[in-house]
Amino acid sequence: MSTVTGGELVVRTLGKAGVERIFGLHGAHLETIFQSCRSHGIAVLDTRHEVAAGHAAEGYARATRKLGVAMVTAGPGFTNVITSMANAYLDRTPVLYLSGAAALRDAETNTLQAGIDQVSIARPITKWAHQITTVQQIPRLVAQAVRIATSGPTGPVLLDLPSDVLGAQVEEMAIPEPIALSPIAPGREAVMRALQLLREARRPVIMAGVGAWQSACERELREFADSAGIPVFSDFQAHGLLPSDHPLYGGTFHKMADLTGAERPDVVLALGVRFGLFTLGSSDRLVPSAAQIIHVEIDPKEIGRLRGVALGVVADSREMLRALLASPQQWPDHSDWNNRIRTLKRTRLETQTRETLRSTPPIHPYQAMAALVDSIESNTTVVADGAETYHWLNEVIRQSRPGSYITHGFLGAVGFGMGLALGAQTADPQRRVLCLVGDGAFGFTMAELDTMARHHLPIVVMIMNNRSWAASQHFQEIVSGAERVTGTRLSDARYHDVAAALGCHAQHVTRIEDLRPALKAAFDSGKPACLNVEVDLAPLPPELHLLMARHS
Ligand SMILES: Cc1ncc(C[n+]2csc(CCOP(=O)(O)OP(=O)(O)O)c2C)c(N)n1
């Protein structure tokens, strides 16, 4: 009988689970996996920093709702990917991290890239972390890791792979078949109570959160919102579940702050929502304290975390919507309520467009975002990094496809954008990807422009260059005083020259009238492109006013 290596078994098991691509950076500990990927046609996208490989696996998972896989070498490769692991953990992104590790036979010998307990480090920021110590156990444990990462609530897992386990030869063995798990459906009583609450509501809203996005409920959400006439707000991950131009789409959660006085929601159907940062914590600015909340969540820990609920339902969002749709109702006429939300949305856009209009440099960031949104094809995936940068984008972003807006989660780690964009672009080479970054955020992984160029990934990177860690500088000015700014300024670096040197199309943009043509030229170049756009540092995005008010 022929033999195979441990690395080969890892790759075959992943192949059987449907994995087509791995993001990683080489190290000798991983050599058997690299070689097996080569033999089995699993593509490896090699990045310039492990954190970008991790973020790329997240971006792939967030663009596709499938498992992302990242591999990093022992020691520093592992420590470099930790930010991605933490990000995936807090955002419930299904990523399998494979870490190389020193040979088991070299334990406690002060050998290379060893001496740290990678599993213990990963345990608090993963759903499951495990070191495989026997080559025969590889197929079973890799299959288990995939199942844990992809079953709800999804999340990251780590498999730690000692080099002698990966290199060991073993007789050919069977690879387990993947097991499909059926989603959790709600009980009938809960569905009837939810329908009653929604029927009796005068100003109901649906809030769609990460759980809604993960459940792939776009068809059911639209059908239910249309039939009941209930407007929908979404968190960032759920953006695009209901297309932004749908008459019932109100915007991202923060826009609910525009509903004031007697115009506030009275019943909220919270689908897969995780109350916290994006709902302004326990404050009642978005969801009034008097509102009755129907909270549908796959993870019972999320229900009642910050707010009391009228009805808690542990279930998959799509299953809940299917159950609601299965009992056709006579819905009250909500057209006045819907019209009010549409008017507020339109007024916000018109006011901002008017107030930020200017024809001379520096470019107002809101105008830059408006130009961006006008310049992208409807199926473009937008990745947004930076801080004020993404808050500005939130004012105007309109997407029509789930998974097409990828931005910050609870970790709030600036610098993830370039990696996420790599993952989103490889997930679907036909779709265009725009990566919007602050100048600070760009600096973390600007070498990934080289990855984009080497792999012919025509991502358009747009830098909002305000020569500052703007959110930090503004915070400092407000809290400590404008005269005490320290450590938060950046320079007017010629980032476009760096991009050109790495083989990208590049342009420096200082005037608003040049931005649309520059974006068009960037998309038309067929290459990765980088626009270094000089924008005004002074204005504060409206969402940040809301957040700062909360923290002051
Ligand atoms: C990895 C990381 N380091 C530091 C911070 C703290 N921080 C929050 S916002 C911010 C400024 C971001 O600047 P930039 O990327 O230029 O975006 P801008 O605010 O200018 O849009 C910093 C440093 C963070 N959130 N994440």
Coordinates of C-alpha atoms and ligand atoms in Angstrom, one line a residue:
M1 CA 0.0 0.0 0.0
S2 CA 1.3 3.5 -0.8
T3 CA 1.9 6.1 1.9
V4 CA 1.1 9.7 2.3
T5 CA 2.5 12.5 4.5
G6 CA 0.6 14.3 7.3
G7 CA 0.6 17.5 5.2
E8 CA -1.0 15.6 2.3
L9 CA -3.8 14.4 4.7
V10 CA -4.5 18.0 5.8
V11 CA -4.8 19.1 2.2
R12 CA -7.0 16.1 1.1
T13 CA -9.3 16.6 4.0
L14 CA -9.7 20.3 3.2
G15 CA -10.2 19.5 -0.4
K16 CA -13.0 17.1 0.5
A17 CA -14.6 19.9 2.6
G18 CA -14.7 22.1 -0.5
V19 CA -11.7 24.3 0.3
E20 CA -10.2 25.6 -3.0
R21 CA -7.8 28.2 -1.7
I22 CA -5.6 28.9 1.2
F23 CA -4.0 32.2 2.2
G24 CA -0.5 32.1 3.8
L25 CA 3.1 32.9 4.0
H26 CA 5.7 30.1 3.8
G27 CA 7.9 28.7 6.5
A28 CA 9.9 25.4 6.5
H29 CA 7.4 24.0 9.0
L30 CA 4.6 24.2 6.4
E31 CA 6.5 22.8 3.4
T32 CA 4.5 19.5 3.2
I33 CA 1.3 21.5 3.0
F34 CA 2.6 23.9 0.4
Q35 CA 3.7 20.9 -1.7
S36 CA 0.5 19.0 -1.3
C37 CA -1.5 22.1 -2.3
R38 CA 0.6 22.3 -5.4
S39 CA -0.1 18.6 -6.2
H40 CA -3.9 18.8 -5.5
G41 CA -4.7 22.1 -7.2
I42 CA -5.5 24.0 -4.1
A43 CA -4.4 27.6 -4.8
V44 CA -2.2 29.3 -2.3
L45 CA -2.3 33.1 -2.2
D46 CA 1.0 34.1 -0.6
T47 CA 1.0 37.4 1.2
R48 CA 3.8 39.7 2.5
H49 CA 2.7 39.5 6.1
E50 CA 0.8 36.8 8.0
V51 CA -1.8 39.2 9.3
A52 CA -2.8 40.0 5.7
A53 CA -3.1 36.2 5.1
G54 CA -5.4 35.9 8.1
H55 CA -7.4 39.0 7.0
A56 CA -7.6 37.6 3.4
A57 CA -9.1 34.4 4.8
E58 CA -11.6 36.5 6.7
G59 CA -12.4 38.6 3.5
Y60 CA -12.9 35.4 1.6
A61 CA -15.3 34.1 4.2
R62 CA -17.2 37.3 4.5
A63 CA -17.6 37.6 0.7
T64 CA -18.7 34.0 0.2
R65 CA -20.2 32.8 3.5
K66 CA -17.8 29.9 3.1
L67 CA -14.8 28.8 5.2
G68 CA -11.6 30.9 4.9
V69 CA -8.3 29.1 5.5
A70 CA -5.0 30.8 6.5
M71 CA -1.7 29.1 7.1
V72 CA 1.2 30.6 9.1
T73 CA 4.5 29.2 10.1
A74 CA 5.6 28.4 13.7
G75 CA 6.4 31.2 16.2
P76 CA 6.5 34.6 14.5
G77 CA 4.1 33.6 11.7
F78 CA 1.6 32.6 14.4
T79 CA 2.1 35.7 16.5
N80 CA 1.7 37.9 13.4
V81 CA -1.8 36.5 12.6
I82 CA -3.3 37.0 16.1
T83 CA -5.0 40.3 15.2
S84 CA -6.9 38.5 12.4
M85 CA -7.8 35.6 14.8
A86 CA -9.2 38.1 17.3
N87 CA -11.1 40.0 14.6
A88 CA -12.6 36.7 13.3
Y89 CA -13.5 35.7 16.8
L90 CA -15.4 38.9 17.6
D91 CA -17.1 38.9 14.2
R92 CA -18.0 35.2 14.1
T93 CA -16.1 34.8 10.8
P94 CA -15.5 31.1 10.0
V95 CA -11.7 30.9 9.5
L96 CA -9.5 27.8 9.9
Y97 CA -6.0 28.9 11.0
L98 CA -3.3 26.3 10.4
S99 CA -0.1 27.0 12.4
G100 CA 3.1 25.3 11.9
A101 CA 4.9 24.2 15.1
A102 CA 8.2 22.7 16.1
A103 CA 8.6 19.0 15.9
L104 CA 7.2 17.2 18.9
R105 CA 10.5 15.4 19.3
D106 CA 12.1 18.9 19.8
A107 CA 9.9 19.8 22.8
E108 CA 11.8 21.9 25.4
T109 CA 15.0 22.1 23.4
N110 CA 15.1 25.9 22.8
T111 CA 14.7 25.2 19.1
L112 CA 13.9 27.6 16.3
Q113 CA 10.5 29.4 16.3
A114 CA 9.3 27.4 19.2
G115 CA 9.0 27.7 23.0
I116 CA 5.5 29.4 23.0
D117 CA 2.3 27.5 23.6
Q118 CA 0.4 28.5 20.5
V119 CA -2.7 26.6 21.4
S120 CA -3.0 28.3 24.8
I121 CA -2.5 31.7 23.2
A122 CA -5.2 31.0 20.6
R123 CA -7.7 29.4 22.9
P124 CA -9.4 32.6 24.2
I125 CA -9.8 34.0 20.7
T126 CA -11.0 30.9 18.9
K127 CA -14.0 28.6 19.1
W128 CA -11.6 25.7 19.4
A129 CA -7.8 25.4 19.3
H130 CA -6.0 22.1 19.2
Q131 CA -2.6 20.6 18.5
I132 CA -2.6 17.4 16.4
T133 CA 0.0 15.0 17.8
T134 CA -0.6 11.9 15.7
V135 CA -0.6 11.7 12.0
Q136 CA -3.4 9.1 11.8
Q137 CA -5.8 11.6 13.5
I138 CA -5.3 14.3 10.9
P139 CA -8.4 13.6 8.7
R140 CA -10.7 13.3 11.7
L141 CA -9.5 16.4 13.4
V142 CA -9.3 18.6 10.3
A143 CA -12.9 17.6 9.5
Q144 CA -13.9 18.4 13.0
A145 CA -12.2 21.8 12.8
V146 CA -14.1 22.7 9.6
R147 CA -17.4 21.6 11.2
I148 CA -16.8 23.7 14.4
A149 CA -15.8 26.8 12.3
T150 CA -18.8 26.6 10.0
S151 CA -21.6 25.6 12.4
G152 CA -23.6 28.4 14.0
P153 CA -22.5 30.6 15.6
T154 CA -19.6 30.3 13.3
G155 CA -16.1 31.4 14.2
P156 CA -12.4 30.8 13.9
V157 CA -10.5 27.6 14.9
L158 CA -6.8 26.9 15.2
L159 CA -5.1 23.6 14.3
D160 CA -1.5 23.6 15.5
L161 CA 0.6 21.2 13.3
P162 CA 4.0 20.1 14.5
S163 CA 6.4 19.6 11.6
D164 CA 7.2 15.9 12.5
V165 CA 3.4 15.1 12.4
L166 CA 3.1 16.9 9.1
G167 CA 6.1 15.1 7.7
A168 CA 5.4 11.6 9.0
Q169 CA 4.5 9.0 6.4
V170 CA 1.4 6.9 7.0
E171 CA -0.5 4.3 4.9
E172 CA -3.3 5.8 2.7
M173 CA -6.4 6.3 4.7
A174 CA -10.1 7.3 4.2
I175 CA -11.0 11.0 4.4
P176 CA -14.3 11.6 6.2
E177 CA -17.3 12.9 4.2
P178 CA -18.4 16.4 5.3
I179 CA -21.6 16.5 7.4
A180 CA -24.3 19.1 6.7
L181 CA -25.9 20.4 9.8
S182 CA -29.5 21.6 9.6
P183 CA -30.3 25.1 11.0
I184 CA -32.3 25.7 14.2
A185 CA -36.0 26.5 13.5
P186 CA -38.2 28.5 16.0
G187 CA -41.0 26.9 18.0
R188 CA -44.6 27.6 16.9
E189 CA -45.6 29.5 20.0
A190 CA -42.7 32.0 19.6
V191 CA -43.7 32.5 15.9
M192 CA -47.3 33.2 16.8
R193 CA -46.3 35.7 19.6
A194 CA -43.9 37.5 17.2
L195 CA -46.6 37.8 14.6
Q196 CA -49.0 39.2 17.2
L197 CA -46.4 41.8 18.4
L198 CA -45.6 42.9 14.9
R199 CA -49.3 43.0 13.8
E200 CA -50.1 45.3 16.8
A201 CA -47.1 47.6 16.2
R202 CA -47.6 51.1 14.8
R203 CA -44.0 51.8 14.0
P204 CA -42.3 48.4 13.6
V205 CA -38.8 48.0 12.2
I206 CA -36.6 45.0 11.3
M207 CA -33.0 45.2 12.4
A208 CA -30.9 42.8 10.4
G209 CA -27.6 41.8 12.0
V210 CA -24.7 39.5 11.3
G211 CA -26.8 36.4 12.1
A212 CA -29.2 37.4 9.4
W213 CA -26.5 37.7 6.9
Q214 CA -24.9 34.4 7.9
S215 CA -28.3 32.7 7.6
A216 CA -28.5 33.7 3.9
C217 CA -32.0 35.1 4.4
E218 CA -32.0 37.8 1.7
R219 CA -35.0 36.3 -0.3
E220 CA -37.1 35.7 2.8
L221 CA -36.2 39.1 4.4
R222 CA -37.3 40.9 1.3
E223 CA -40.5 38.8 1.0
F224 CA -41.4 39.4 4.6
A225 CA -40.6 43.1 4.7
D226 CA -42.6 43.6 1.5
S227 CA -45.6 41.7 2.7
A228 CA -45.7 43.3 6.2
G229 CA -44.6 46.7 5.0
I230 CA -41.9 46.9 7.7
P231 CA -38.7 49.0 7.1
V232 CA -35.3 47.4 7.5
F233 CA -32.1 48.7 9.0
S234 CA -28.9 46.7 9.0
D235 CA -25.6 46.4 10.6
F236 CA -22.5 46.4 8.4
Q237 CA -22.3 42.7 7.8
A238 CA -26.0 42.6 6.8
H239 CA -25.7 45.6 4.5
G240 CA -27.0 44.6 1.0
L241 CA -29.3 41.8 2.4
L242 CA -32.1 44.2 1.3
P243 CA -30.7 46.3 -1.6
S244 CA -30.0 49.8 -0.5
D245 CA -32.3 51.2 -3.2
H246 CA -35.3 49.1 -1.9
P247 CA -38.0 51.5 -0.8
L248 CA -38.1 49.8 2.7
Y249 CA -34.4 50.0 3.3
G250 CA -33.7 52.7 6.0
G251 CA -29.9 52.4 6.2
T252 CA -27.4 51.2 8.7
F253 CA -28.3 51.0 12.4
H254 CA -26.9 54.4 13.2
K255 CA -29.5 56.1 10.9
M256 CA -32.2 55.0 13.4
A257 CA -31.0 58.0 15.5
D258 CA -32.7 60.2 13.0
L259 CA -36.1 58.9 14.3
T260 CA -37.0 61.2 17.1
G261 CA -39.9 62.1 19.4
A262 CA -43.1 60.4 18.5
E263 CA -41.5 58.9 15.4
R264 CA -39.5 56.2 17.2
P265 CA -40.0 52.4 16.6
D266 CA -42.4 50.7 19.0
V267 CA -41.6 47.1 18.0
V268 CA -38.3 45.8 16.8
L269 CA -37.7 42.4 15.1
A270 CA -34.0 42.0 15.7
L271 CA -32.7 39.3 13.4
G272 CA -29.3 38.0 14.3
V273 CA -28.4 41.3 15.9
R274 CA -25.6 41.5 18.4
F275 CA -26.4 44.5 20.6
G276 CA -23.3 46.5 21.5
L277 CA -21.1 48.9 19.6
F278 CA -23.3 49.1 16.5
T279 CA -26.5 49.7 18.4
L280 CA -24.8 52.2 20.8
G281 CA -24.6 49.8 23.7
S282 CA -27.4 50.0 26.3
S283 CA -28.2 53.6 25.2
D284 CA -31.7 54.1 23.9
R285 CA -30.7 56.5 21.0
L286 CA -31.4 53.8 18.4
V287 CA -33.8 51.4 20.0
P288 CA -36.1 53.3 22.5
S289 CA -36.3 51.7 26.0
A290 CA -40.1 51.5 25.5
A291 CA -39.8 49.5 22.3
Q292 CA -40.7 45.8 22.5
I293 CA -37.9 43.7 21.1
I294 CA -38.3 40.3 19.4
H295 CA -34.8 39.0 19.5
V296 CA -34.0 36.1 17.1
E297 CA -30.5 34.9 17.7
I298 CA -28.7 31.6 17.2
D299 CA -26.5 32.2 20.2
P300 CA -28.6 32.4 23.4
K301 CA -25.8 34.5 25.1
E302 CA -26.6 37.4 22.9
I303 CA -30.3 37.5 23.9
G304 CA -30.8 40.0 26.8
R305 CA -27.1 40.9 26.8
L306 CA -27.8 44.7 27.0
R307 CA -31.5 45.1 26.7
G308 CA -34.6 43.3 28.0
V309 CA -36.7 41.6 25.3
A310 CA -40.4 41.0 24.9
L311 CA -39.6 37.7 23.2
G312 CA -36.4 35.8 22.9
V313 CA -36.1 33.2 20.1
V314 CA -33.1 31.0 19.8
A315 CA -33.2 30.3 16.1
D316 CA -31.6 30.8 12.7
S317 CA -32.9 34.1 11.1
R318 CA -33.9 32.5 7.8
E319 CA -35.8 29.8 9.6
M320 CA -37.6 32.4 11.6
L321 CA -38.6 34.4 8.5
R322 CA -39.8 31.3 6.8
A323 CA -42.0 30.5 9.8
L324 CA -43.3 34.0 9.8
L325 CA -44.1 33.8 6.1
A326 CA -45.8 30.5 6.5
S327 CA -48.7 32.2 8.4
P328 CA -50.1 34.8 6.0
Q329 CA -51.4 37.9 7.9
Q330 CA -53.6 40.9 7.4
W331 CA -51.0 43.6 8.0
P332 CA -52.0 47.1 8.9
D333 CA -51.2 49.9 6.5
H334 CA -47.7 51.2 7.4
S335 CA -47.3 53.5 4.4
D336 CA -47.2 56.7 6.4
W337 CA -44.4 55.2 8.6
N338 CA -42.5 54.0 5.5
N339 CA -42.8 57.4 3.9
R340 CA -41.5 59.1 6.9
I341 CA -38.4 56.9 7.0
R342 CA -37.8 57.5 3.2
T343 CA -38.1 61.2 3.8
L344 CA -35.6 61.2 6.6
K345 CA -33.2 59.2 4.5
R346 CA -33.5 61.6 1.6
T347 CA -33.3 64.7 3.8
R348 CA -30.1 63.4 5.4
L349 CA -28.5 62.9 2.0
E350 CA -29.6 66.3 0.6
T351 CA -28.5 68.2 3.7
Q352 CA -25.1 66.7 3.6
T353 CA -24.6 67.1 -0.1
R354 CA -25.5 70.8 0.3
E355 CA -23.4 71.4 3.4
T356 CA -20.3 69.8 2.1
L357 CA -20.3 71.3 -1.4
R358 CA -17.1 73.1 -2.3
S359 CA -15.1 73.5 -5.5
T360 CA -11.6 74.3 -4.2
P361 CA -9.2 71.9 -2.4
P362 CA -8.9 70.3 0.0
I363 CA -11.6 67.8 -1.0
H364 CA -14.3 67.3 1.5
P365 CA -14.4 63.7 2.6
Y366 CA -18.1 63.4 2.1
Q367 CA -17.7 64.6 -1.5
A368 CA -15.0 62.0 -2.1
M369 CA -17.3 59.3 -0.9
A370 CA -20.1 60.5 -3.1
A371 CA -17.7 60.3 -6.1
L372 CA -16.6 56.9 -5.1
V373 CA -20.2 55.5 -4.8
D374 CA -21.1 57.0 -8.2
S375 CA -18.0 55.5 -9.8
I376 CA -18.4 51.8 -8.9
E377 CA -20.3 49.2 -10.8
S378 CA -23.3 47.8 -8.9
N379 CA -21.7 44.4 -8.2
T380 CA -18.5 45.9 -6.7
T381 CA -17.4 44.7 -3.4
V382 CA -16.4 47.5 -1.1
V383 CA -13.9 47.0 1.7
A384 CA -13.6 50.0 4.1
D385 CA -10.8 50.4 6.6
G386 CA -9.6 53.5 8.5
A387 CA -11.8 55.2 11.0
E388 CA -13.4 58.5 10.0
T389 CA -13.0 57.2 6.5
Y390 CA -15.4 54.4 6.9
H391 CA -17.8 56.6 8.9
W392 CA -17.9 59.0 5.9
L393 CA -18.6 56.1 3.6
N394 CA -21.4 54.9 5.7
E395 CA -23.3 58.1 4.9
V396 CA -23.6 57.2 1.2
I397 CA -22.8 53.5 0.7
R398 CA -25.4 51.7 -1.3
Q399 CA -25.0 48.1 -2.1
S400 CA -27.4 45.5 -3.6
R401 CA -25.7 42.3 -2.7
P402 CA -25.1 40.6 0.6
G403 CA -21.4 40.3 1.5
S404 CA -20.5 43.2 -0.7
Y405 CA -19.7 45.7 2.0
I406 CA -16.9 44.5 4.3
T407 CA -15.8 46.7 7.1
H408 CA -15.1 47.0 10.9
G409 CA -16.5 44.7 13.5
F410 CA -16.2 44.8 17.3
L411 CA -12.4 44.7 17.4
G412 CA -12.1 48.0 15.5
A413 CA -8.7 47.1 14.2
V414 CA -7.5 49.6 11.7
G415 CA -5.2 48.1 9.0
F416 CA -7.2 45.1 8.0
G417 CA -8.5 46.4 4.7
M418 CA -5.8 45.4 2.3
G419 CA -5.9 41.8 3.5
L420 CA -9.7 41.6 3.4
A421 CA -9.7 43.0 -0.1
L422 CA -7.3 40.2 -1.2
G423 CA -9.7 37.7 0.1
A424 CA -12.8 39.3 -1.4
Q425 CA -11.1 39.6 -4.9
T426 CA -9.9 36.0 -5.0
A427 CA -13.4 34.9 -3.9
D428 CA -14.8 36.1 -7.2
P429 CA -12.3 37.3 -9.9
Q430 CA -15.3 38.6 -12.0
R431 CA -16.3 41.2 -9.4
R432 CA -14.5 44.4 -8.9
V433 CA -13.1 45.2 -5.4
L434 CA -12.6 48.7 -4.1
C435 CA -10.5 49.0 -0.9
L436 CA -11.0 52.3 0.9
V437 CA -8.4 53.0 3.5
G438 CA -7.3 55.8 5.8
D439 CA -3.6 56.9 5.3
G440 CA -2.9 55.5 8.7
A441 CA -4.6 52.1 8.0
F442 CA -2.8 51.9 4.6
G443 CA 0.6 52.0 6.3
F444 CA 0.1 48.7 8.2
T445 CA 0.1 46.5 5.2
M446 CA 1.0 48.6 2.2
A447 CA 3.3 45.9 0.9
E448 CA 0.2 43.9 0.0
L449 CA 0.1 46.1 -3.1
D450 CA 2.9 43.7 -4.2
T451 CA 0.7 40.7 -3.5
M452 CA -2.0 42.3 -5.6
A453 CA 0.5 42.9 -8.4
R454 CA 2.1 39.5 -8.3
H455 CA -1.2 37.7 -8.4
H456 CA -2.8 40.1 -11.0
L457 CA -5.6 41.1 -8.7
P458 CA -7.0 44.4 -10.1
I459 CA -8.1 45.8 -6.7
V460 CA -8.6 49.6 -6.6
V461 CA -7.1 51.0 -3.4
M462 CA -8.3 54.5 -2.5
I463 CA -6.4 56.2 0.3
M464 CA -8.2 59.0 2.1
N465 CA -5.1 61.0 2.9
N466 CA -5.8 63.5 5.6
R467 CA -2.1 63.4 6.8
S468 CA -3.4 62.2 10.2
W469 CA -4.7 59.3 12.3
A470 CA -7.8 61.4 12.0
A471 CA -10.1 59.7 14.5
S472 CA -7.3 59.7 17.0
Q473 CA -6.3 63.3 16.4
H474 CA -9.9 64.5 16.6
F475 CA -10.4 62.6 19.8
Q476 CA -7.3 64.1 21.3
E477 CA -8.4 67.6 20.3
I478 CA -11.7 67.2 21.9
V479 CA -10.5 65.5 25.1
S480 CA -7.1 67.1 25.7
G481 CA -7.3 70.3 23.6
A482 CA -6.1 71.2 20.1
E483 CA -2.8 72.6 21.5
R484 CA -2.0 69.1 23.0
V485 CA -2.0 67.1 19.8
T486 CA 0.8 64.5 20.0
G487 CA 1.6 61.3 18.1
T488 CA -1.4 61.5 15.9
R489 CA -0.1 63.5 12.8
L490 CA 1.1 61.8 9.7
S491 CA 2.9 63.3 6.6
D492 CA 1.9 64.0 3.1
A493 CA 3.8 60.9 2.0
R494 CA 3.7 60.1 -1.7
Y495 CA 2.0 56.7 -1.3
H496 CA 1.2 56.7 -5.0
D497 CA 4.9 56.6 -5.8
V498 CA 5.3 53.5 -3.6
A499 CA 2.3 51.9 -5.5
A500 CA 3.9 52.7 -8.9
A501 CA 7.2 51.2 -7.8
L502 CA 5.4 48.0 -6.9
G503 CA 3.8 47.7 -10.4
C504 CA 0.4 49.3 -9.7
H505 CA -1.4 51.9 -11.6
A506 CA -1.1 55.0 -9.4
Q507 CA -2.4 58.6 -9.2
H508 CA -2.2 61.5 -6.8
V509 CA -5.6 63.3 -6.6
T510 CA -6.0 66.7 -5.0
R511 CA -9.1 68.2 -6.7
I512 CA -12.6 66.9 -6.6
E513 CA -13.2 67.2 -10.3
D514 CA -10.3 64.8 -10.9
L515 CA -11.6 62.1 -8.6
R516 CA -14.3 60.5 -10.9
P517 CA -11.9 60.4 -13.9
A518 CA -9.2 59.0 -11.7
L519 CA -11.4 56.2 -10.4
K520 CA -12.5 55.4 -13.9
A521 CA -8.9 55.2 -15.1
A522 CA -8.0 53.0 -12.1
F523 CA -10.8 50.5 -12.8
D524 CA -10.0 50.6 -16.5
S525 CA -6.2 50.0 -16.0
G526 CA -6.7 46.3 -15.5
K527 CA -4.0 46.4 -12.8
P528 CA -4.1 46.9 -9.1
A529 CA -4.4 50.6 -8.7
C530 CA -3.8 53.1 -5.9
L531 CA -5.2 56.6 -5.7
N532 CA -3.7 58.8 -3.1
V533 CA -6.5 61.3 -2.5
E534 CA -5.8 64.4 -0.4
V535 CA -8.8 65.2 1.7
D536 CA -9.7 67.7 4.4
L537 CA -8.9 66.7 7.9
A538 CA -11.2 69.1 9.6
P539 CA -14.8 67.8 9.2
L540 CA -16.1 65.2 11.6
P541 CA -18.4 62.5 10.2
P542 CA -21.9 62.6 11.6
E543 CA -21.8 59.0 13.0
L544 CA -18.7 60.0 15.0
H545 CA -20.6 62.8 16.7
L546 CA -23.0 60.2 17.8
L547 CA -20.3 57.9 19.1
M548 CA -18.3 60.7 20.8
A549 CA -21.4 61.9 22.5
R550 CA -21.8 58.4 23.9
H551 CA -18.2 58.3 25.2
S552 CA -17.9 61.8 26.5
Ligands
LIG1 C1 -4.6 48.3 15.1 C2 -5.1 49.6 15.7 N1 -4.2 50.5 16.2 C3 -4.7 51.6 16.7 C4 -6.0 51.9 16.8 C5 -6.5 53.2 17.4 N2 -7.1 54.0 16.4 C6 -8.5 54.1 16.2 S1 -8.9 55.1 15.0 C7 -7.3 55.4 14.6 C8 -6.9 56.4 13.5 C9 -7.1 55.8 12.1 O1 -6.4 56.6 11.1 P1 -6.6 56.4 9.6 O2 -6.4 54.9 9.3 O3 -5.7 57.3 8.9 O4 -8.1 56.7 9.4 P2 -8.9 58.1 9.5 O5 -9.4 58.2 10.9 O6 -8.0 59.1 9.1 O7 -10.0 57.8 8.5 C10 -6.4 54.8 15.5 C11 -4.9 54.8 15.4 C12 -6.9 50.9 16.3 N3 -8.2 51.0 16.3 N4 -6.4 49.8 15.7

